[in-house]
Tab-separated table of C-alpha atoms in Angstrom:
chain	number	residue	atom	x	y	z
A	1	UNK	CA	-2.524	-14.983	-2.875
A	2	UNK	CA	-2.130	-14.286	0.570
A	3	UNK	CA	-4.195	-16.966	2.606
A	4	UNK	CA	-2.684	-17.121	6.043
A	5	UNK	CA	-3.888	-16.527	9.167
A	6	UNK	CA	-1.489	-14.926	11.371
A	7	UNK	CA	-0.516	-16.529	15.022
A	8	UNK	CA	2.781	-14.359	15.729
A	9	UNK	CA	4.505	-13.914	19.111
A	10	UNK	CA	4.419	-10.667	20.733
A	11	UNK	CA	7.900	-10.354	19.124
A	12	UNK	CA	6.139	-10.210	16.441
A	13	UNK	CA	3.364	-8.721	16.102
A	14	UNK	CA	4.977	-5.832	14.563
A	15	UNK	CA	4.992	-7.489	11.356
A	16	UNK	CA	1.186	-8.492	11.860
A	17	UNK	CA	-0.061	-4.992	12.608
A	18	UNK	CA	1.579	-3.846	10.701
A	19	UNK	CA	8.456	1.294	-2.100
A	20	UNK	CA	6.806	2.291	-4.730
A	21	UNK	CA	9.299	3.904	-7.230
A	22	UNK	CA	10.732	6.831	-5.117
A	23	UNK	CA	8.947	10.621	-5.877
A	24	UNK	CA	11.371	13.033	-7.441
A	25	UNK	CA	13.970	14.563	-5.947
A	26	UNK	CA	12.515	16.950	-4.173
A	27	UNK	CA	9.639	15.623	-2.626
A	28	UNK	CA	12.177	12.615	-0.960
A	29	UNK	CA	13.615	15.210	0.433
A	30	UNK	CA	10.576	16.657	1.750
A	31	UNK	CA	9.976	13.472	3.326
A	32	UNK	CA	12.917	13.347	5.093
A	33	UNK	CA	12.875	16.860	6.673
A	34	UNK	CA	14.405	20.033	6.190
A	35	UNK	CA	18.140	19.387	7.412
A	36	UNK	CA	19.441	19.695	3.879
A	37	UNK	CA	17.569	22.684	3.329
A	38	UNK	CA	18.720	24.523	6.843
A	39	UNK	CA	22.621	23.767	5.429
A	40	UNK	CA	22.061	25.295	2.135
A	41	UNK	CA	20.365	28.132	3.297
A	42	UNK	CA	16.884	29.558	2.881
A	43	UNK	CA	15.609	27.236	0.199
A	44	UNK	CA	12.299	27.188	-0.800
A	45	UNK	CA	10.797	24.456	1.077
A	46	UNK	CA	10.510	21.173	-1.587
A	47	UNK	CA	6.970	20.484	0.291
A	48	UNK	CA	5.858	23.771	-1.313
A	49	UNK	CA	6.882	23.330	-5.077
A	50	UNK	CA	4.249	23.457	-7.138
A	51	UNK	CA	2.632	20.156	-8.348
A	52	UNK	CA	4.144	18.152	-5.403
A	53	UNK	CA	1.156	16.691	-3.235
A	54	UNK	CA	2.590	16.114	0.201
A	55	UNK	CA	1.521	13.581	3.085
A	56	UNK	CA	-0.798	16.193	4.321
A	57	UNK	CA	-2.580	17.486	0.721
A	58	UNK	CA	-3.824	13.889	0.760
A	59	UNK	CA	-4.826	12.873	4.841
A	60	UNK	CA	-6.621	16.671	4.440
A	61	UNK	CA	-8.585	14.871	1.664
A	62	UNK	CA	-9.397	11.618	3.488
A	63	UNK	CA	-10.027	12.897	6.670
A	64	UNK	CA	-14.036	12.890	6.021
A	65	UNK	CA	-15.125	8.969	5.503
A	66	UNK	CA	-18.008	8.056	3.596
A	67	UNK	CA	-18.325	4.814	3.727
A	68	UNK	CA	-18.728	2.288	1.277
A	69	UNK	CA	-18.171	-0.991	2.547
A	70	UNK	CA	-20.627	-2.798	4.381
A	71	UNK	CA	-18.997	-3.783	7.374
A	72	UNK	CA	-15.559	-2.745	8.679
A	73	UNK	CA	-11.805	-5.124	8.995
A	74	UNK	CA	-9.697	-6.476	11.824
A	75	UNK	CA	-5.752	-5.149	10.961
A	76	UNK	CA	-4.875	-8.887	12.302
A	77	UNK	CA	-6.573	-12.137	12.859
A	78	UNK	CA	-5.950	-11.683	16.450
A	79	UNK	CA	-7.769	-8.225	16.727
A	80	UNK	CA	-10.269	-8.126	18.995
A	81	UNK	CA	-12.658	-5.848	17.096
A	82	UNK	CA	-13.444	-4.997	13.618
A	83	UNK	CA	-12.450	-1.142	13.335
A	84	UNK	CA	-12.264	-0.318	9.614
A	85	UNK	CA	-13.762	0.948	7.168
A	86	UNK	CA	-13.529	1.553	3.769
A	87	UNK	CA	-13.965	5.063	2.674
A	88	UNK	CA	-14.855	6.305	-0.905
A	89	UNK	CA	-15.139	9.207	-3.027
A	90	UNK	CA	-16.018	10.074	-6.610
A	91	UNK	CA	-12.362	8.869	-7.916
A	92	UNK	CA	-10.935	6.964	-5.164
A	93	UNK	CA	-11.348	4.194	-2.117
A	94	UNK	CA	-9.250	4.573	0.847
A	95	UNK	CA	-8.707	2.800	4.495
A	96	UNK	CA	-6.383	3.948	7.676
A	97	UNK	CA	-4.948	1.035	9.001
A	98	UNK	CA	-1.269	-0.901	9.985
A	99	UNK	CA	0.639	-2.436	7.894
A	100	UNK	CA	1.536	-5.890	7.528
A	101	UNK	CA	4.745	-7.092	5.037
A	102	UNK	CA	3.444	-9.162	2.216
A	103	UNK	CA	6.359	-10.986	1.155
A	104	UNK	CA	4.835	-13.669	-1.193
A	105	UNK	CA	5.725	-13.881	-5.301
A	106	UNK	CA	8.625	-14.381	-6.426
A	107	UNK	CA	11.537	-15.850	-4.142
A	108	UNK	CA	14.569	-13.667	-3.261
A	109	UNK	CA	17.237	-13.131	-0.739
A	110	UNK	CA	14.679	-11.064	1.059
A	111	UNK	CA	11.567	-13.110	0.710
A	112	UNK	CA	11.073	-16.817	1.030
A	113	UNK	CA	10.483	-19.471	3.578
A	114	UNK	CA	13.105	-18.650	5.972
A	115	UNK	CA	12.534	-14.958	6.043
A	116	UNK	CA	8.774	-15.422	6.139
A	117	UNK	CA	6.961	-18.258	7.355
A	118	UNK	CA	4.066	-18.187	5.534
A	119	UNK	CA	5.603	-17.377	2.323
A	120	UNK	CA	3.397	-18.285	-0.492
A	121	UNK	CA	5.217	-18.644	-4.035
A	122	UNK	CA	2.902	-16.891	-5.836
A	123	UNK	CA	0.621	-13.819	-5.798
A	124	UNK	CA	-3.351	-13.021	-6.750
A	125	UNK	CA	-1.924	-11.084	-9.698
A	126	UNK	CA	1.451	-11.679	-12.100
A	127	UNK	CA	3.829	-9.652	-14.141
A	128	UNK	CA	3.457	-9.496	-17.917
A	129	UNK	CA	5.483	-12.240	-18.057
A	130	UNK	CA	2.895	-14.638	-16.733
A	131	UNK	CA	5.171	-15.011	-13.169
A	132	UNK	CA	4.341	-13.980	-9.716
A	133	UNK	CA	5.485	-10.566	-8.659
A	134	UNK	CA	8.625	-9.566	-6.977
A	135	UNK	CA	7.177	-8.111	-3.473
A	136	UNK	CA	11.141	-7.520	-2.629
A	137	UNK	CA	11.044	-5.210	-6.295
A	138	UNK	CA	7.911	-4.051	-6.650
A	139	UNK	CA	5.946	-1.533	-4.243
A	140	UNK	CA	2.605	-2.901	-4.007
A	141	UNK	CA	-0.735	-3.032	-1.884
A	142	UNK	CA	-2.793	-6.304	-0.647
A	143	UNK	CA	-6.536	-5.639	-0.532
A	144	UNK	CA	-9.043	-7.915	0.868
A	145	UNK	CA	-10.262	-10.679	-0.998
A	146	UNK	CA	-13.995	-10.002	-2.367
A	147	UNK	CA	-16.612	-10.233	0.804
A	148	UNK	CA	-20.204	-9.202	1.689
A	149	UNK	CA	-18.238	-6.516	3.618
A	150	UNK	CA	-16.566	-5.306	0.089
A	151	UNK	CA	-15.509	-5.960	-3.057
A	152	UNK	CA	-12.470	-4.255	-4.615
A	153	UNK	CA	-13.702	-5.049	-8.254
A	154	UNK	CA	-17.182	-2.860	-8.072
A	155	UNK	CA	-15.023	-0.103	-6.599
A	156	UNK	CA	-13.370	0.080	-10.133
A	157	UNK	CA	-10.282	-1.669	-8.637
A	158	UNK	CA	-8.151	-4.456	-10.024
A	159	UNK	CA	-4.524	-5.585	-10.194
A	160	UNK	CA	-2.384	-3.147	-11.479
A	161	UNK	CA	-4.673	-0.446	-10.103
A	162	UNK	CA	-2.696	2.699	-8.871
A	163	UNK	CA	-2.318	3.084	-5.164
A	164	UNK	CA	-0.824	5.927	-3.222
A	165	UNK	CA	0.239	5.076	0.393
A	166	UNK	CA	1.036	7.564	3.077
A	167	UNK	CA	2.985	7.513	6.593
A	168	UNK	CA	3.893	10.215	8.937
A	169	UNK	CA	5.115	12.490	5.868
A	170	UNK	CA	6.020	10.012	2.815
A	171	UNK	CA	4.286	9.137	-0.228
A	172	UNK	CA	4.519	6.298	-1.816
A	173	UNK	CA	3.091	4.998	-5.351
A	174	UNK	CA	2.419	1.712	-6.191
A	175	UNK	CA	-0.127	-0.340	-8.001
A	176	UNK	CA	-2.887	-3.408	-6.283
A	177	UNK	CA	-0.576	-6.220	-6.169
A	178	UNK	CA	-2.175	-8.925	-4.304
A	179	UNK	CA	-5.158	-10.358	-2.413
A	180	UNK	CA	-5.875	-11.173	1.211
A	181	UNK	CA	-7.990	-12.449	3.786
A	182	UNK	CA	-11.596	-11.578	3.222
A	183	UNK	CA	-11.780	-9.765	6.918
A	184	UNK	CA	-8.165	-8.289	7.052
A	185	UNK	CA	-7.426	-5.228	5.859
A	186	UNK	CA	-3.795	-3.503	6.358
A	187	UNK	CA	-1.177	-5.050	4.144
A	188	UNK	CA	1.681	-4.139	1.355
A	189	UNK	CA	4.768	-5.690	0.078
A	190	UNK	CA	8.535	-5.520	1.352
A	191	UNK	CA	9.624	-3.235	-1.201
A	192	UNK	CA	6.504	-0.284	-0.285
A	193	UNK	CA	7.151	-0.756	3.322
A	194	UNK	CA	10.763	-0.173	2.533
A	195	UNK	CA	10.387	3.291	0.563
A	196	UNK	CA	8.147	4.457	3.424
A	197	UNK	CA	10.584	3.613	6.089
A	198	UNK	CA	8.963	1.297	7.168
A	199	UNK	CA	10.662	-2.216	8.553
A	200	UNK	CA	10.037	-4.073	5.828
A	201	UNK	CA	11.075	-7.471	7.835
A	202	UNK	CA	8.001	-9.767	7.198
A	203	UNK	CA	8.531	-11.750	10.659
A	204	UNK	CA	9.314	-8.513	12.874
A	205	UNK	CA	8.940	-5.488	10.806
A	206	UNK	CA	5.596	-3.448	9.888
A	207	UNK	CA	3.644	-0.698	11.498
A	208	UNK	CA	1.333	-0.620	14.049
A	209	UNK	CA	-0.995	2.008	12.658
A	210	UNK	CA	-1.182	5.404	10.939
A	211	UNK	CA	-0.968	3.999	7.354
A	212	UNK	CA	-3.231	5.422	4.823
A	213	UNK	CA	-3.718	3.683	1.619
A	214	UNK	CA	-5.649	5.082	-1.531
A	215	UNK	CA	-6.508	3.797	-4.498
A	216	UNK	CA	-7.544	5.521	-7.393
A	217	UNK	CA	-10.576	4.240	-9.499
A	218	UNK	CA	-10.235	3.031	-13.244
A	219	UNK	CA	-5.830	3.337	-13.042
A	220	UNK	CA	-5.194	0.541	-14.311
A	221	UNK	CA	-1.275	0.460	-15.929
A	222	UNK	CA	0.283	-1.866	-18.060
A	223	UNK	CA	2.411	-3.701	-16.777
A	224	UNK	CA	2.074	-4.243	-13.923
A	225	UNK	CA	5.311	-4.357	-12.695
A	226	UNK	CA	6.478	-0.963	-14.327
A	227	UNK	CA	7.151	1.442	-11.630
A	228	UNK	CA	7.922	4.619	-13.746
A	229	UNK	CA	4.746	4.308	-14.523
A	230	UNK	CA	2.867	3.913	-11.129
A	231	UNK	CA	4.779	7.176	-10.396
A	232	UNK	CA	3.887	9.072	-13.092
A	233	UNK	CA	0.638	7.959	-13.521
A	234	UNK	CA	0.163	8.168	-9.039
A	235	UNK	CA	1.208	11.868	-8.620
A	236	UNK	CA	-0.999	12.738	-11.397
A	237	UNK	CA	-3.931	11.027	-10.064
A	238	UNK	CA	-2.941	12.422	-6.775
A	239	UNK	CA	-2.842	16.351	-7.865
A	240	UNK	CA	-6.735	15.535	-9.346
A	241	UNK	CA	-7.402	13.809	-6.111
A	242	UNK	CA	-6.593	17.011	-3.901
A	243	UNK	CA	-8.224	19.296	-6.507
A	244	UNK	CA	-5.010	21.004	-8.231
């Protein structure tokens, strides 16, 4: 469970301000531009297949916020001001924020005390096997611990909850993986920050902002850890979410 309360250098504040199993062939490509499509000649654009919910299907839906937490989140311990909120609709909570790299769970070449300093060996949720997930392995979202400001389990939220997460024109699935501070808000694990292009680096990587993460109400999967089935089950939840 992530507990820490960041104090980073400037150098790295990245990682403080701040993938889910990759979509289908064609919409990767869609987030990674149209270059392949200019060399083959005048394909249909893979953005424009039917059934594919792009970057901007979903920020069209969560541009409106209607709020449902009480209060709003700092993105960092260090922020100044509390800025946001947490939005909700009939199937779904979302939040615009940064993202930081969750590293904790199980130790790997890419997450442990010397990559991250305050790597935890363990995380608010486990695997089917009883263990800590893999935050290297597994695309997953932090959200705040429960608060007076919110409380991810009356939202209809839990571990293994399905998540989408969106930056600049990626989608990502993934499920609720962990818990944070109660007043932070803005976090997801090596592995999600990875598929989005993101620098996953927990000490320097991250984003600064334009992160949008949504998570869909009463998605549940089993396990946790499978993430087929945060894919399959995400884009379908997604294609209700944007009304197709």
């Amino acid at each position: 469970m992530r507990t820490r309360m960041l104090a980073l250098t400037s150098a790295a504040c990245g990682a403080a301000l701040l993938g889910a199993a990759a979509l289908p062939a064609s919409a990767s490509a869609a987030g990674s531009g149209s270059a392949s499509a200019s060399a083959s000649g005048p394909a249909q654009e893979p953005e424009a297949e039917a059934g594919v919910v792009t970057a901007a299907d979903l920020l069209a839906e969560a541009r409106a916020c209607s709020r449902i937490s009480k209060g709003t989140y700092r993105t960092d311990s260090g922020s100044a001001k509390a800025t946001v909120p947490v939005c909700g609709t009939r199937d779904a909570v979302f939040w615009k924020a940064d993202m930081d790299i969750d590293c904790d769970g199980r130790k790997t070449k890419a997450c442990n005390r010397k990559t991250d300093p305050y790597f935890l060996p363990e995380t608010a949720f486990q695997s089917s096997r009883g263990e800590p997930l893999d935050s290297a392995a597994l695309p997953h979202v932090v959200v705040p611990g429960p608060s007076k400001v919110w409380d991810y389990r009356k939202s209809g939220l839990t571990g293994g909850s399905v998540v989408a997460v969106v930056y600049r024109d990626r989608v990502r699935y993934g499920v609720i993986g962990d818990t944070g501070p109660t007043g932070i808000i803005g976090e997801a694990s090596y592995a999600m920050a990875k598929a989005l292009g993101i620098d996953p680096d927990p000490s320097t990587g991250g984003a600064e902002s334009g992160v949008t993460y949504i998570a869909f109400k009463d998605s549940r999967i089993s396990p946790i850890e499978s993430r087929a089935r945060a894919q399959s089950r995400g884009a379908a939840l997604a294609r209700e979410f944007v009304g197709r």
